[in-house]
XYZ file of C-alpha atoms in Angstrom:
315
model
C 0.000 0.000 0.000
C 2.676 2.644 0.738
C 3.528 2.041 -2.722
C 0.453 4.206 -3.773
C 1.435 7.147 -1.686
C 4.143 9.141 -4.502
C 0.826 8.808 -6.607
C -1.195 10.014 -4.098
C 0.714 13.460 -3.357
C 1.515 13.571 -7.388
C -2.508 14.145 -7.383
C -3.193 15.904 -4.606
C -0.542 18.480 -5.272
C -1.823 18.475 -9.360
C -5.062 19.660 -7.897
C -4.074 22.430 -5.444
C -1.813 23.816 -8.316
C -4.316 23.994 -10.853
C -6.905 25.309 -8.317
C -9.664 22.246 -9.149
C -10.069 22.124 -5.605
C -9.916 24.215 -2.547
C -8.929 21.688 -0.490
C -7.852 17.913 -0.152
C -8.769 15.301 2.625
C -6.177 12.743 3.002
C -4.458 11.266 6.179
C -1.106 12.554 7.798
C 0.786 11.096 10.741
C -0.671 10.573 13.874
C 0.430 11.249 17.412
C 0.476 7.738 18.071
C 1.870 5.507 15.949
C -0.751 2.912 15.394
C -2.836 5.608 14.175
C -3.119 8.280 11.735
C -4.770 11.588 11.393
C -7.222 13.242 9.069
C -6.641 16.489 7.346
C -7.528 18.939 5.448
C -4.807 20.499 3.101
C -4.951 23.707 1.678
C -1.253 24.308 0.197
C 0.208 22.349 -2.399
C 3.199 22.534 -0.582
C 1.728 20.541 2.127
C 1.194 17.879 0.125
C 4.175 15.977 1.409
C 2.998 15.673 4.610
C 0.351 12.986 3.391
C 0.653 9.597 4.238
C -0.933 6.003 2.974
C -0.753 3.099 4.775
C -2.172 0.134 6.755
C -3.484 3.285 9.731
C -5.303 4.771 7.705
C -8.760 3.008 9.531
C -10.975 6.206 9.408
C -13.708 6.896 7.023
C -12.383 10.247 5.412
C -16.107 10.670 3.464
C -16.950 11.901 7.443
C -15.410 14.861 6.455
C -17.347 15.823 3.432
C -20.687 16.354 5.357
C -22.674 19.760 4.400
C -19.022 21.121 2.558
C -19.585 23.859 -0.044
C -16.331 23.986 -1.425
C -14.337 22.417 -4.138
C -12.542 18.754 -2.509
C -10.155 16.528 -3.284
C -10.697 13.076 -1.401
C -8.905 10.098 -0.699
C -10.688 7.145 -1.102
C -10.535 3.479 -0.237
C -13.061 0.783 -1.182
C -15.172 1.827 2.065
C -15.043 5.327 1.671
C -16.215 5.208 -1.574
C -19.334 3.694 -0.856
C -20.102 6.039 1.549
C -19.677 8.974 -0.421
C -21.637 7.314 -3.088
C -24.432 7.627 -0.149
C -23.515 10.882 0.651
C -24.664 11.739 -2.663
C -27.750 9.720 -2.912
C -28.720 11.801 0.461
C -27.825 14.850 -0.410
C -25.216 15.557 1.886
C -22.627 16.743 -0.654
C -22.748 17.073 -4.496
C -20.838 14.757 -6.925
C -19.457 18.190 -8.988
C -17.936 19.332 -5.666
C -15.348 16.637 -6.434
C -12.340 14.786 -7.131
C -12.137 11.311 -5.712
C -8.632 9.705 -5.564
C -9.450 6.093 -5.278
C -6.545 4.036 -3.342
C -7.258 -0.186 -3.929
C -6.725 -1.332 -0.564
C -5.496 -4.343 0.971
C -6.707 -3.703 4.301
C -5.824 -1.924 7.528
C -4.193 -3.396 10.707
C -6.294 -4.090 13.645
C -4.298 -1.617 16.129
C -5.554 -3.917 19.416
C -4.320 -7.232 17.685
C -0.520 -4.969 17.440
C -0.429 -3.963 20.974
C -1.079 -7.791 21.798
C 1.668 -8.498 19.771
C 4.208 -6.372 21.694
C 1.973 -6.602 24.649
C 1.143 -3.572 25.617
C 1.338 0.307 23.728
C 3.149 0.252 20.065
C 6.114 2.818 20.385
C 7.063 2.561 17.016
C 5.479 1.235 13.348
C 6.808 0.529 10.249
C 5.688 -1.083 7.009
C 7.377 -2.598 3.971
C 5.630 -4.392 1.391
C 3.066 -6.735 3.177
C 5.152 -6.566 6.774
C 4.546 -4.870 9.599
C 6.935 -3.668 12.235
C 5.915 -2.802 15.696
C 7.593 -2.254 18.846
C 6.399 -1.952 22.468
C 7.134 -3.683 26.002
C 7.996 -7.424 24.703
C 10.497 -5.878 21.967
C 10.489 -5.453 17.958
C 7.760 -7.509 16.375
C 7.239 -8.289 12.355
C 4.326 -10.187 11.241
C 2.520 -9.794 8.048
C -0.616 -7.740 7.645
C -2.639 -10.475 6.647
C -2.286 -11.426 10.335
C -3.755 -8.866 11.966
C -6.093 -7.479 9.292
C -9.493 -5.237 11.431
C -11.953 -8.078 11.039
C -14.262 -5.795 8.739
C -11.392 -6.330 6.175
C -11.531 -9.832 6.211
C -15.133 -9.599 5.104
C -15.002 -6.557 2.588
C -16.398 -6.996 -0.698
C -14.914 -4.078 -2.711
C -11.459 -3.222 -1.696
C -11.263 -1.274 -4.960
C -13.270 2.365 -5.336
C -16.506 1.469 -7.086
C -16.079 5.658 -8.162
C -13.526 7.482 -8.441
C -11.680 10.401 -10.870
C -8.383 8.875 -10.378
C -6.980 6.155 -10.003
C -3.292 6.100 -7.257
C -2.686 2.471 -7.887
C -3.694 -0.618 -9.865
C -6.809 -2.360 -8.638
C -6.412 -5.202 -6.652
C -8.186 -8.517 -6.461
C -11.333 -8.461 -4.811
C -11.781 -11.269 -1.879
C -14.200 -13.563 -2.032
C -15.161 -14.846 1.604
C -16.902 -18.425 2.199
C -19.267 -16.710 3.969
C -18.985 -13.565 5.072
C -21.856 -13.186 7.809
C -20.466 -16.533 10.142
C -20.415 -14.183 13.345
C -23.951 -13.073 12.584
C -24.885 -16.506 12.340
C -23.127 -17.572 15.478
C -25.020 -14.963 17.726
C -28.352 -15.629 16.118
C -28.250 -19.345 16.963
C -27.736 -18.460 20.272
C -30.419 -19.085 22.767
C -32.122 -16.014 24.925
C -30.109 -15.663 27.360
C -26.745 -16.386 25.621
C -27.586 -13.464 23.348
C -28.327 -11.319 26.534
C -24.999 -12.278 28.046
C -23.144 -11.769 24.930
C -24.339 -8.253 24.419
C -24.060 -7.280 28.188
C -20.097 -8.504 28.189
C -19.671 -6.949 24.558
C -20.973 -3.039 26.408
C -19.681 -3.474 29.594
C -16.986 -1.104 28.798
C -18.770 1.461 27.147
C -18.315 4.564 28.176
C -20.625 6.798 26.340
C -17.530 8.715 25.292
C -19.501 8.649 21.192
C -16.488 8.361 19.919
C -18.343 5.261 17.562
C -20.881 8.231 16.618
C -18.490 10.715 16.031
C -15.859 8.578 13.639
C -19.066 7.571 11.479
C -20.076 8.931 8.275
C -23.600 8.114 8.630
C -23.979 9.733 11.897
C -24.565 13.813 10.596
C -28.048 14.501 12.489
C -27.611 18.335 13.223
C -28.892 16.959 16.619
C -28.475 13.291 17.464
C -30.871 11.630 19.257
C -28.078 11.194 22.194
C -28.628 14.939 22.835
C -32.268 15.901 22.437
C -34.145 16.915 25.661
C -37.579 17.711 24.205
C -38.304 15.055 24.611
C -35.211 13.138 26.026
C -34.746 9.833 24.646
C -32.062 8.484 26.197
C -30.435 9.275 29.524
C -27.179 11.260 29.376
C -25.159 8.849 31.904
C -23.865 5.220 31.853
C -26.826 3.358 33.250
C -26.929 -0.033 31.486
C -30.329 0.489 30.005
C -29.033 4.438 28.095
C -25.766 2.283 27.085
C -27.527 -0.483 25.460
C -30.396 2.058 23.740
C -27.581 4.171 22.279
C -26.302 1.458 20.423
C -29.386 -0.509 19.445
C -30.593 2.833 18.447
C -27.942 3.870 16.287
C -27.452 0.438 14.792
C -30.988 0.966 13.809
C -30.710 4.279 11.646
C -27.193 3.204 10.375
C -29.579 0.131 8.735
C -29.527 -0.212 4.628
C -26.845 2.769 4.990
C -23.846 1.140 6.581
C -20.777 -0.053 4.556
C -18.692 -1.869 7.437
C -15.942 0.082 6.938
C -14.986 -0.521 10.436
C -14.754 3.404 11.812
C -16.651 3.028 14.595
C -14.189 0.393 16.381
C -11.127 2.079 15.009
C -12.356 4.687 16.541
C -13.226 3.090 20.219
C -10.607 3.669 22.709
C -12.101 0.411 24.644
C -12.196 -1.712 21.826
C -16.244 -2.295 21.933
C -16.581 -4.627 18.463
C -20.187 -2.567 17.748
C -20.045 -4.178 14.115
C -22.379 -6.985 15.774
C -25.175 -4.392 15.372
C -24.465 -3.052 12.460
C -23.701 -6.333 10.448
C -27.160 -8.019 11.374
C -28.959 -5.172 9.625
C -26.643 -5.012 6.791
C -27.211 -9.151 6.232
C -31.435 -8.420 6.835
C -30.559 -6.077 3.615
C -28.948 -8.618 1.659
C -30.985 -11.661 2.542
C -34.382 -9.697 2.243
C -33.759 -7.088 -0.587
C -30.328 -7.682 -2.334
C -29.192 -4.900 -1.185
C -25.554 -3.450 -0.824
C -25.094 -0.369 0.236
C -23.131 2.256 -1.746
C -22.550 0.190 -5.123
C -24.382 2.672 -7.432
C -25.039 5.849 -7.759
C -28.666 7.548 -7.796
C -30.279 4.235 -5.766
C -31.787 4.803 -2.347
C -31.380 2.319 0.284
C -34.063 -0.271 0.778
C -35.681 1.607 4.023
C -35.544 5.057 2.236
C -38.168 3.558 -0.156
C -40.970 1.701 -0.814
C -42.484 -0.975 -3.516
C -45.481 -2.115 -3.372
C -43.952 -6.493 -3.902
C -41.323 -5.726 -0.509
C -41.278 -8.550 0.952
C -43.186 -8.746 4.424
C -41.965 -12.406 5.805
C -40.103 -10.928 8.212
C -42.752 -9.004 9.876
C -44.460 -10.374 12.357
């Protein structure tokens, strides 16, 4: 992947020069090294300070909510579909801009590299498929297809389904045996399995929204978290506020989410909130063939209505 990133500032600079864009989203270096950091450039001569590789977890198409200027936009598989949404919803217009696609091989699941050093990465490094790490227990390399974020095990379009250029050749698409196994695994589970499953899997929680905030689907002007008239949801950590947050976004993130995985990147306590998410986005598949973000001017299943939807799963 860092081989894409000379292509990737060729671009982004290109397009700052010639004043097609105002600005470009991209990803620099973080303050930690396991992760790195959105921005927004402005200067062509900033340009150098981008960066491309397996760290780059966050959706950048968050950033594009409501914009009114000209943008240049870095784009995985993921991000693409989401912007592709963004458009259907009217959240940003497809004129407004210039989509870098970057094929991607997946980003590293930054809990599964602090195991590996145990304890907090000091220092990361990547060459070709290899990762580098180092932390308590020493200098680790393993490669990335190791500890791959679990949503990249699963994705089905690791290449930009749009894009206005291209900063690398496409890669081969994966082709999993069957990509909804966890879903399966907590749906066979009896009552009170589930309920223990889901208690353990939010007993850290912290209501700190950093799930909410790292989303691209989450652009209410006022979430639900925060409305007092009426209040839906308590503002503290009560068990009952913790688990109707998340069942409750889960719920409007249905037909619209693309698993790209930015909600746990983004959690500092590692809550895997994907086993929400992924049951709706199998319910899509299973009852209306539907993936989210694959083409342009479609609306997602619950943003319309036909009068043969099928009803077997209402009861």
């Amino acid at each position: 992947m860092s081989g894409n990133i000379d292509r990737i500032k060729e671009i982004a600079r290109g397009l700052l020069e010639s004043e097609k864009v105002d600005v470009v989203i991209g990803f620099k270096k973080g303050t930690l090294p396991v992760m790195s950091e959105p921005t927004i450039i402005r200067k062509a001569s900033d340009t150098k300070d981008l960066i491309w590789d397996a760290t780059c977890r966050l959706n950048l198409c968050n950033y594009l909510t409501g914009r009114k200027d000209r943008i240049g936009i870095i784009a995985k598989g993921c991000d693409a579909r989401n912007i592709v949404g963004h458009i259907v919803e009217n959240k940003i217009k497809r004129d407004q801009l210039v989509i870098i696609g970057v094929p991607c091989t997946g980003m590293a699941d930054k809990k599964a590299l602090s195991d590996l050093v145990g304890g907090e990465v000091t220092a990361y490094a990547e060459a070709g498929d290899q990762i580098t790490v180092s932390g308590p227990a020493g200098e680790k390399t393993v490669s990335k297809a190791d500890v791959l974020q679990s949503n990249c095990c699963t994705c089905i379009k690791r290449n930009p389904v749009i894009f206005d250029e291209m900063a690398g050749e496409p890669v081969e698409e994966l082709s999993p045996d069957n990509r909804f196994a966890d879903v399966e695994a907590i749906a066979s589970m009896d009552a009170a399995a589930k309920w223990g499953y889901f208690e353990e899997l939010l007993s850290g929680c912290t209501r700190c929204y950093a799930c909410k905030n790292a989303c691209p689907l989450c652009y209410c002007p006022t979430c639900f978290v925060d409305e007092s008239r009426p209040q839906w949801v308590g503002k503290g950590t009560d068990p009952i506020d913790i688990r109707t947050y998340h069942f409750l976004r889960a719920y409007h993130c249905a037909g619209r989410c693309t698993d790209c995985g930015a909600c746990e990147a983004a959690c500092p306590m590692d809550i895997k909130m994907r086993a929400f998410t992924r049951k709706s986005i199998k319910d899509c598949v299973d009852n209306y063939g539907w993936e989210t973000g694959m083409k342009e001017g479609v609306r997602p299943p619950l943003d319309t209505f036909k009068t043969d939807d099928p009803e077997a799963f209402i009861r």
